[in-house]
Short mmCIF file of C-alpha atoms (C1' of nucleotides) in Angstrom, two decimals:
data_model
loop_
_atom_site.label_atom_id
_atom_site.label_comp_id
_atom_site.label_asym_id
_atom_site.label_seq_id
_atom_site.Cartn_x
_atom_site.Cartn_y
_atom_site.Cartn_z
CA UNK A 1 4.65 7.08 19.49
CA UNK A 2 5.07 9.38 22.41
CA UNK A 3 2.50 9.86 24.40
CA UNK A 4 0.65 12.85 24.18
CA UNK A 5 -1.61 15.37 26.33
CA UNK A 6 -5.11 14.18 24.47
CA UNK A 7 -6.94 16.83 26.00
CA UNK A 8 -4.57 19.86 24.74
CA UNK A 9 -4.12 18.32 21.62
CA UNK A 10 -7.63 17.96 20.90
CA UNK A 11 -8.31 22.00 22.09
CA UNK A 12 -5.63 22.88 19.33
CA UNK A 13 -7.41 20.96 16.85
CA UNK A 14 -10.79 22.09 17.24
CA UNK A 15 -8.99 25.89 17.90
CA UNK A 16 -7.38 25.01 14.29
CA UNK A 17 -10.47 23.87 12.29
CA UNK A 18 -12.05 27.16 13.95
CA UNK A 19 -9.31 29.41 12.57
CA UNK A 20 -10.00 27.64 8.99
CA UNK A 21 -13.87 27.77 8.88
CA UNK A 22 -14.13 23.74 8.87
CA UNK A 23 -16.22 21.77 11.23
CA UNK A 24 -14.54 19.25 13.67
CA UNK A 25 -17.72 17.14 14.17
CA UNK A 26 -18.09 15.08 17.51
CA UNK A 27 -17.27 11.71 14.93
CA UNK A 28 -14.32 13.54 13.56
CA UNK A 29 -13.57 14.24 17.30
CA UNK A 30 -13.63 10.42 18.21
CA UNK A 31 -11.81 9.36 15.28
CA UNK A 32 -8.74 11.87 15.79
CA UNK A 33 -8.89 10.76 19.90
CA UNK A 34 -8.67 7.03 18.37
CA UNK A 35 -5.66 7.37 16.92
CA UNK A 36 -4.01 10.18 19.07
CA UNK A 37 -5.16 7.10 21.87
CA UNK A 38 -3.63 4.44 19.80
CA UNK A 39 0.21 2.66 20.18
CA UNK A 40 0.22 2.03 16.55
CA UNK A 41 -0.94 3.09 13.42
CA UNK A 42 -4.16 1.78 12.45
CA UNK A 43 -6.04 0.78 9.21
CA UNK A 44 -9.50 2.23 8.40
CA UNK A 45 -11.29 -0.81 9.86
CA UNK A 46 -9.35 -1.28 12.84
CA UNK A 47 -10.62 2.56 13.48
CA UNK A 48 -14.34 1.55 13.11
CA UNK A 49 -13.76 -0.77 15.66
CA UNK A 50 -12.12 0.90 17.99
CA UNK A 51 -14.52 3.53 17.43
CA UNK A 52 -17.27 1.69 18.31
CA UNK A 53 -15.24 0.11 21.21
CA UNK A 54 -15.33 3.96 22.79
CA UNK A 55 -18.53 5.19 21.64
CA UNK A 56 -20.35 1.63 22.06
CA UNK A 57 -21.85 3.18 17.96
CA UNK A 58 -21.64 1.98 14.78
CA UNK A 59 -19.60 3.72 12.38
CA UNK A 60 -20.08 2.64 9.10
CA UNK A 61 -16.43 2.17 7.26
CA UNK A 62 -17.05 4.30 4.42
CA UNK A 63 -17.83 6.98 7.12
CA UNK A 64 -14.31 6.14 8.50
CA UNK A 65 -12.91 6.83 5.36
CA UNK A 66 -14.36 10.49 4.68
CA UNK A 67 -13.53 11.19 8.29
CA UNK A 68 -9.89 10.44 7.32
CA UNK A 69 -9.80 12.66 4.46
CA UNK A 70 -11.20 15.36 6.65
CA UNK A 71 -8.80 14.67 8.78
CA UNK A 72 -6.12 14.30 6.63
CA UNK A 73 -6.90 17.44 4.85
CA UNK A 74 -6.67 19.74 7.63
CA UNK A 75 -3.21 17.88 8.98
CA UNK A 76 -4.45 16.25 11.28
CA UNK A 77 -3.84 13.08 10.19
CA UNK A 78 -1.18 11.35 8.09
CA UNK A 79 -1.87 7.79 5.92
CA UNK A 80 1.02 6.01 5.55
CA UNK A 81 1.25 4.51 2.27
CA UNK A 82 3.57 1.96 2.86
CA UNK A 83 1.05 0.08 5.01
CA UNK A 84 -2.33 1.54 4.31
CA UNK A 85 -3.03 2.74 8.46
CA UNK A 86 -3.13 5.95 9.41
CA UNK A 87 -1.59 8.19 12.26
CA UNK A 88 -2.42 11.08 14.18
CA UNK A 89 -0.02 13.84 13.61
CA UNK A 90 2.28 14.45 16.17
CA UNK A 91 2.76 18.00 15.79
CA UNK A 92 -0.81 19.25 16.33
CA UNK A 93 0.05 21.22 19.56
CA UNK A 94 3.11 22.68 18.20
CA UNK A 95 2.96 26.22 17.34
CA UNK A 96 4.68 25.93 14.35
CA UNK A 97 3.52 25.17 10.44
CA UNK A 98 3.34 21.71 9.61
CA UNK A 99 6.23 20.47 7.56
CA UNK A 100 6.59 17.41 5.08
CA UNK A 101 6.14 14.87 7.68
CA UNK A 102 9.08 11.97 7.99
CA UNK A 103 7.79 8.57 9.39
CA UNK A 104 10.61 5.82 10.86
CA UNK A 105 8.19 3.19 10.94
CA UNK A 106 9.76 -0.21 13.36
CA UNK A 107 8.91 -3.48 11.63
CA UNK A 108 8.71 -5.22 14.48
CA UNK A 109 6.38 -3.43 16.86
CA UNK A 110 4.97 -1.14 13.92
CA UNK A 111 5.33 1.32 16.56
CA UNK A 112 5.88 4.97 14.40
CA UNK A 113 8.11 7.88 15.03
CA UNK A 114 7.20 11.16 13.25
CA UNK A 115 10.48 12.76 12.61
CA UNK A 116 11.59 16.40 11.74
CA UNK A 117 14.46 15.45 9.45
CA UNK A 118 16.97 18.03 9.10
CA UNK A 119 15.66 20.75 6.76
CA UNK A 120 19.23 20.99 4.91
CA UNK A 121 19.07 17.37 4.09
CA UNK A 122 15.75 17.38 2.58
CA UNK A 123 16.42 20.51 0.58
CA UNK A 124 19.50 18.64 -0.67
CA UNK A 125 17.55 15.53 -1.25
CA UNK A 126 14.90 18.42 -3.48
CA UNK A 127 17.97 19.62 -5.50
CA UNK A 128 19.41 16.40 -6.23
CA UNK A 129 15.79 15.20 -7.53
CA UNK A 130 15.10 18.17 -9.46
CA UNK A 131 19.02 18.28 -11.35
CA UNK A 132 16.57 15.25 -13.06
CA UNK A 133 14.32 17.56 -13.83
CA UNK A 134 11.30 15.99 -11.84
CA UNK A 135 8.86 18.73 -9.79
CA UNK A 136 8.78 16.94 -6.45
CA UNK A 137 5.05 17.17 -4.82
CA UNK A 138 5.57 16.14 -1.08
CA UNK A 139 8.19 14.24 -0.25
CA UNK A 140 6.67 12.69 2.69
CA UNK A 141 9.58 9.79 3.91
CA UNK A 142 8.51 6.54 4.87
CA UNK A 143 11.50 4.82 6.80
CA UNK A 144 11.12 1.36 7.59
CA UNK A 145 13.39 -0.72 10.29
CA UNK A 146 13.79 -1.09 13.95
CA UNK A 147 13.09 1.20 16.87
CA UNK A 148 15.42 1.49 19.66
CA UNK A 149 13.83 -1.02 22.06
CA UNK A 150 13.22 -3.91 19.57
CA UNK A 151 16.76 -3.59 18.67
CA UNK A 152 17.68 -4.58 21.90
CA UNK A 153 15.24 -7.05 21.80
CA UNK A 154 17.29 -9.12 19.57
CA UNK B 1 10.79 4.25 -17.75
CA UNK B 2 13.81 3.97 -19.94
CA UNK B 3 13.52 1.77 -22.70
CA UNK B 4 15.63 -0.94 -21.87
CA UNK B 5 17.18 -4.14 -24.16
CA UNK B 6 15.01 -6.62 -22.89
CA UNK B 7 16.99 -9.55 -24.04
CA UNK B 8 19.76 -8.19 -23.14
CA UNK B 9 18.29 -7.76 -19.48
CA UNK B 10 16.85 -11.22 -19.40
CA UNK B 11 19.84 -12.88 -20.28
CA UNK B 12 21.61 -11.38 -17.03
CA UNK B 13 18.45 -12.14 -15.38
CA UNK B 14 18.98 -15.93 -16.17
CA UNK B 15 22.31 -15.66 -14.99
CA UNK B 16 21.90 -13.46 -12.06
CA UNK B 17 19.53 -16.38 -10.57
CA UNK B 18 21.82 -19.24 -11.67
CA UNK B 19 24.70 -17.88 -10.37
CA UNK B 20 22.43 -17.50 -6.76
CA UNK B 21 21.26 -21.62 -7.46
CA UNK B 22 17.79 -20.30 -7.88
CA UNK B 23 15.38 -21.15 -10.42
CA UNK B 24 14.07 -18.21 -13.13
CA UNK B 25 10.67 -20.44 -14.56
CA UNK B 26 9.38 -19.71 -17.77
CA UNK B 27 6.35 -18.57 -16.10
CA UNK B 28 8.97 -16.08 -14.19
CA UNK B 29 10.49 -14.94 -16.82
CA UNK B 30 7.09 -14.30 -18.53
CA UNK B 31 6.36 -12.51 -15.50
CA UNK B 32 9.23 -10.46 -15.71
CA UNK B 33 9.42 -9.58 -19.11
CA UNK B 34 6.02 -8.11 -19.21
CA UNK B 35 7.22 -5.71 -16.32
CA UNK B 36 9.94 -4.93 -18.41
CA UNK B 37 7.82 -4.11 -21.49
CA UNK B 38 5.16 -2.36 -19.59
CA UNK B 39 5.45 1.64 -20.00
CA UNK B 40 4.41 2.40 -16.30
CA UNK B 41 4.18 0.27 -12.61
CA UNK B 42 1.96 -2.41 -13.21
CA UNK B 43 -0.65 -4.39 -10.53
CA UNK B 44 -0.19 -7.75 -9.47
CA UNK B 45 -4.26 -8.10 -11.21
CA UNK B 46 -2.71 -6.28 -14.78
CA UNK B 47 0.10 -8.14 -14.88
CA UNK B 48 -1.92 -10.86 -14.73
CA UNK B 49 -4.04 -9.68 -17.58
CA UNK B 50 -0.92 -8.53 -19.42
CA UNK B 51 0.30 -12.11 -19.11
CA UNK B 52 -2.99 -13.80 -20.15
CA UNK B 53 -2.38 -11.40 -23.10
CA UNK B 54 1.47 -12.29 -24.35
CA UNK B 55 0.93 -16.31 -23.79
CA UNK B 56 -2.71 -16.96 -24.46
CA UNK B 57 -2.37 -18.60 -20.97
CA UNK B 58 -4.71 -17.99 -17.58
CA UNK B 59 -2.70 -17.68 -14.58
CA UNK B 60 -4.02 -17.30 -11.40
CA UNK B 61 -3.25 -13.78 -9.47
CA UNK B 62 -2.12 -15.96 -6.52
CA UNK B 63 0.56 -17.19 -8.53
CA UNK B 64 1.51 -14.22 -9.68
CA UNK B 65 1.97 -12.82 -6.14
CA UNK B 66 4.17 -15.40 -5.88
CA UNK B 67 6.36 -15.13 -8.63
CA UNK B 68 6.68 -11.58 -7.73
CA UNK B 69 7.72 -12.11 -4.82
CA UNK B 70 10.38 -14.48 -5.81
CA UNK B 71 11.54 -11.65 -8.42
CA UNK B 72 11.64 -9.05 -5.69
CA UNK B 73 13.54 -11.71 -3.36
CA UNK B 74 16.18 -11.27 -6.63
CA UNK B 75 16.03 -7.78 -6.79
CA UNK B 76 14.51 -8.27 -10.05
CA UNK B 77 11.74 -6.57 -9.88
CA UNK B 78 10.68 -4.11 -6.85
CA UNK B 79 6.96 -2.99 -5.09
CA UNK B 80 6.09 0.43 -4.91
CA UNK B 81 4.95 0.32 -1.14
CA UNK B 82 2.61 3.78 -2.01
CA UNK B 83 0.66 2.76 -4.81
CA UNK B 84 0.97 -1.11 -4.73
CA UNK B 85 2.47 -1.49 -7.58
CA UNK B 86 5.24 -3.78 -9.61
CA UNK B 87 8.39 -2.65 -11.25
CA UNK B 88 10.91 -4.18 -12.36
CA UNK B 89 14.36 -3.15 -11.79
CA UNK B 90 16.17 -0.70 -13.74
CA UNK B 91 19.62 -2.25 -12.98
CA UNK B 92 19.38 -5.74 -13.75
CA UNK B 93 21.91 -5.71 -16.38
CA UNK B 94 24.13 -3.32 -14.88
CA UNK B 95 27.32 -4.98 -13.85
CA UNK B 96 27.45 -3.18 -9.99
CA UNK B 97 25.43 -4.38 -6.98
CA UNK B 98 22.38 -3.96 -6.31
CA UNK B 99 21.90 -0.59 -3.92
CA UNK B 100 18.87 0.61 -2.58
CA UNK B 101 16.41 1.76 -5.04
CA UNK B 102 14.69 5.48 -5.44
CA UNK B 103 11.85 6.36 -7.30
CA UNK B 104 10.58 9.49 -8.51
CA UNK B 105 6.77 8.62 -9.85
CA UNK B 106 5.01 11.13 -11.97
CA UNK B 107 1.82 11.17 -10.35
CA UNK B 108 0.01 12.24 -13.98
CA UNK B 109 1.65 10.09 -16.41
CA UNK B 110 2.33 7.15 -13.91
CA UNK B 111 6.03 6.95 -15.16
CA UNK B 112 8.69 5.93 -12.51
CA UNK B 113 12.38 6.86 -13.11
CA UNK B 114 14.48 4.73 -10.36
CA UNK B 115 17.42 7.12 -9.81
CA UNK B 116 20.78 6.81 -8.01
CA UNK B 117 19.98 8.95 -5.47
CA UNK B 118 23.36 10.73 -4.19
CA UNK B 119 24.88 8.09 -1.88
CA UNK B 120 26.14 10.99 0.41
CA UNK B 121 22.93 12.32 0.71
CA UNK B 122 21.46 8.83 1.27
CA UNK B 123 24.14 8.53 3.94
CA UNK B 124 23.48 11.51 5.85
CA UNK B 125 19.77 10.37 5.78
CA UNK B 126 20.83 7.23 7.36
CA UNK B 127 23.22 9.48 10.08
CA UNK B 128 20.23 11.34 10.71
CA UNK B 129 17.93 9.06 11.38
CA UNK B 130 20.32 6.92 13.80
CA UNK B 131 20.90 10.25 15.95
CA UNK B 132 16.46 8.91 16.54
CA UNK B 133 18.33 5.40 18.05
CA UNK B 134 16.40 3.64 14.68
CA UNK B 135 17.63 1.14 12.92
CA UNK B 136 17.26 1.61 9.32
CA UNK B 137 16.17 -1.29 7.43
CA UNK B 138 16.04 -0.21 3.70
CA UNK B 139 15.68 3.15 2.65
CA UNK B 140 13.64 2.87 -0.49
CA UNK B 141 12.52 6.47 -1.00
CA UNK B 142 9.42 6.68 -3.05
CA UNK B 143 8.91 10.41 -4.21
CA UNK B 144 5.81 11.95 -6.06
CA UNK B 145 5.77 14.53 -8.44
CA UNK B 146 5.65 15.40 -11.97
CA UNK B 147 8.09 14.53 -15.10
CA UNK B 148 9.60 16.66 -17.52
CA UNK B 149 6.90 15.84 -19.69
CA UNK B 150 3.84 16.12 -17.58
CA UNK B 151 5.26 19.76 -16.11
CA UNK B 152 5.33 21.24 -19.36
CA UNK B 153 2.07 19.90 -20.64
CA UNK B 154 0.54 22.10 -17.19
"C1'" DA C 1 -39.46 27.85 10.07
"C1'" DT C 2 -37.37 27.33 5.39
"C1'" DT C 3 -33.93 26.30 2.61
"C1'" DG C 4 -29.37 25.11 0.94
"C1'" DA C 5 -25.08 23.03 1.98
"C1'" DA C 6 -22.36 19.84 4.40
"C1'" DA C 7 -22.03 15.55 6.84
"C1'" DT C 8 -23.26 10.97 7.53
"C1'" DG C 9 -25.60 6.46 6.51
"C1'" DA C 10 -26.57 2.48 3.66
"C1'" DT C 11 -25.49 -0.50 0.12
"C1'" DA C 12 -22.85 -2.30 -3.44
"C1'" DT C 13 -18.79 -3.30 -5.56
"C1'" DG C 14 -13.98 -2.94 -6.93
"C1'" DA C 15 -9.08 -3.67 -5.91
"C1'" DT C 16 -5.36 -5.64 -3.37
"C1'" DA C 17 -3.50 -9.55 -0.85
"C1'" DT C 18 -2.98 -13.91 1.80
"C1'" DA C 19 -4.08 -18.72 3.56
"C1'" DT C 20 -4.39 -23.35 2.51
"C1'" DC C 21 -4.59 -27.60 0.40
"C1'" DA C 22 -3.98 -30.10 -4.06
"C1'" DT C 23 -1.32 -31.20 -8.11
"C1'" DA C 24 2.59 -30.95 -11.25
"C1'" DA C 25 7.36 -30.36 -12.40
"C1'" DT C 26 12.18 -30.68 -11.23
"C1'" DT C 27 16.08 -32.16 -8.69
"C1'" DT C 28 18.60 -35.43 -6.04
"C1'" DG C 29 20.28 -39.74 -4.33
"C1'" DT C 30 20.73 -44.29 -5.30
"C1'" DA D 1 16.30 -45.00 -14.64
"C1'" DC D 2 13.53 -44.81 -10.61
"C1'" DA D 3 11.69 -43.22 -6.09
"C1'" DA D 4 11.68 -39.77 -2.85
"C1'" DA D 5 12.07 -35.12 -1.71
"C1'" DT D 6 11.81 -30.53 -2.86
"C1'" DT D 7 10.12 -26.74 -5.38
"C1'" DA D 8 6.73 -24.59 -8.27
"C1'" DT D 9 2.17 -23.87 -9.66
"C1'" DG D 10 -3.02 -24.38 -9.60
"C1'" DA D 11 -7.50 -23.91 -7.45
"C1'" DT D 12 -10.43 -22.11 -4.21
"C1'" DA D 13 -11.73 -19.36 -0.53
"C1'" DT D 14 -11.46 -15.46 2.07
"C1'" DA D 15 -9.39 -11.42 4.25
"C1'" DT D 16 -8.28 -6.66 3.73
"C1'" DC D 17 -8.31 -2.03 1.78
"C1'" DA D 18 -10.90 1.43 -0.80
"C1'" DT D 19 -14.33 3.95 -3.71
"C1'" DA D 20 -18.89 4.97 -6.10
"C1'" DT D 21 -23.42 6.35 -5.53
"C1'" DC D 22 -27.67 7.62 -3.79
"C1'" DA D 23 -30.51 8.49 0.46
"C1'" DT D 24 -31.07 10.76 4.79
"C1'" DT D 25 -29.81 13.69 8.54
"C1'" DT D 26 -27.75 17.67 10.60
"C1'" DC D 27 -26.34 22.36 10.66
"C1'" DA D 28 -26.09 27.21 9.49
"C1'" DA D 29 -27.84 31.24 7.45
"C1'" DT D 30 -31.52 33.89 6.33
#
DNA sequence: ATTGAAATGATATGATATATCATAATTTGT
DNA sequence: ACAAATTATGATATATCATATCATTTCAAT
């Protein structure tokens, strides 16, 4: 996860909900800063807690949860499926539309890389899927394996 | 899910495992064979049921966790990582090796198709993501969309 | 200020998964 | 064929992830 400029990230966001009539509540606000704050990805329950590390509140889970969606709706956020936790996008500052995100996931410190993969391969990867005559939704990637420093680890 | 001989398929199950010294149970191959009957991903809770159903036995989820996981060890039967489900593998009685599996699930009928994905294509994934310095592990692609079937019926 | 809509809380419960210790079945060495 | 060791399975408890539902609060528009 690289790091990131909190403060300018959380501007675009709330500039972002703005632009699309949607309401970045102060709890959304703390939830997005938990994870944009966090090494790792983190499951709904570890976010309660962290949440109520920073706020010194209660946050009920289910709260969590709709927060997420919110969150997740508007881009903001990504869930990985592979291992239920979720992630702060990485490309909330960029200027550009958000693409299909592509997660390399390390095993070993669960730290997570949100890639751009090449936009030839994935169209390639489309046509090759639909020649079996499947409609493709989202084909967010979830790449599991080892990142560059716990490879040299072992 | 294409329909498969399932005798056929068990038969180079039994072998597959003997020929690795390893020991396909009844209760396995139970296990097994109602993946290979069922019509869509199963949980590790309806197989159980499923099971209950074909022997007129109770058997505890926990061991069915664990005689899943032996199958996977196999590459008998495989997890979808985004919707925690059971599969079993569409290869078993093909003569090749085992490669890395690819699912297209149709996220209204809850069919999978596991597809050879174009090993150049899967290759130039792999290129790609090593230009990021990650190590990829397995590149199971799990991809959601709709069938044939289901796109028509929309 | 009133009202309607959206957000959040509270509570319950369902669904998925693992830890751990006990028992049974199978293999192995003699 | 028997005992010991290994492997497989059962039983029980509990952790973890997620949703349903109804009540209350907050916010925005008039």
């Amino acid at each position: 996860m690289a790091k990131v400029d909190t403060h300018k990230v959380m501007q675009q966001a709330e500039r972002s909900c703005a632009d699309h009539g949607v309401r970045l509540t102060s709890k959304r606000k703390h939830i997005l800063e938990v994870l944009l704050n966090a090494q790792a990805p983190r499951s709904a329950y570890e976010i309660a807690e962290l949440y109520r590390q920073k706020t010194e509140e209660n946050i009920p889970v289910m709260s969590v949860y709709r927060m997420l969606d919110f969150l997740m709706q508007n881009s903001l956020v990504h869930k990985l499926a592979s291992n239920n936790k979720f992630i702060a996008c990485a490309h909330i500052a960029c200027s550009h539309s958000h693409q299909t995100p592509q997660f390399l996931i390390c095993d070993n410190c669960q730290q997570v890389r949100e890639i751009g993969v090449d936009k030839q391969l994935i169209h390639a990867l489309e046509e090759s899927i639909e020649h079996n005559h499947f409609q493709l939704n989202s084909p967010q990637l979830e790449l599991h394996g080892l990142c560059e420093t716990c490879q040299q680890e072992s």
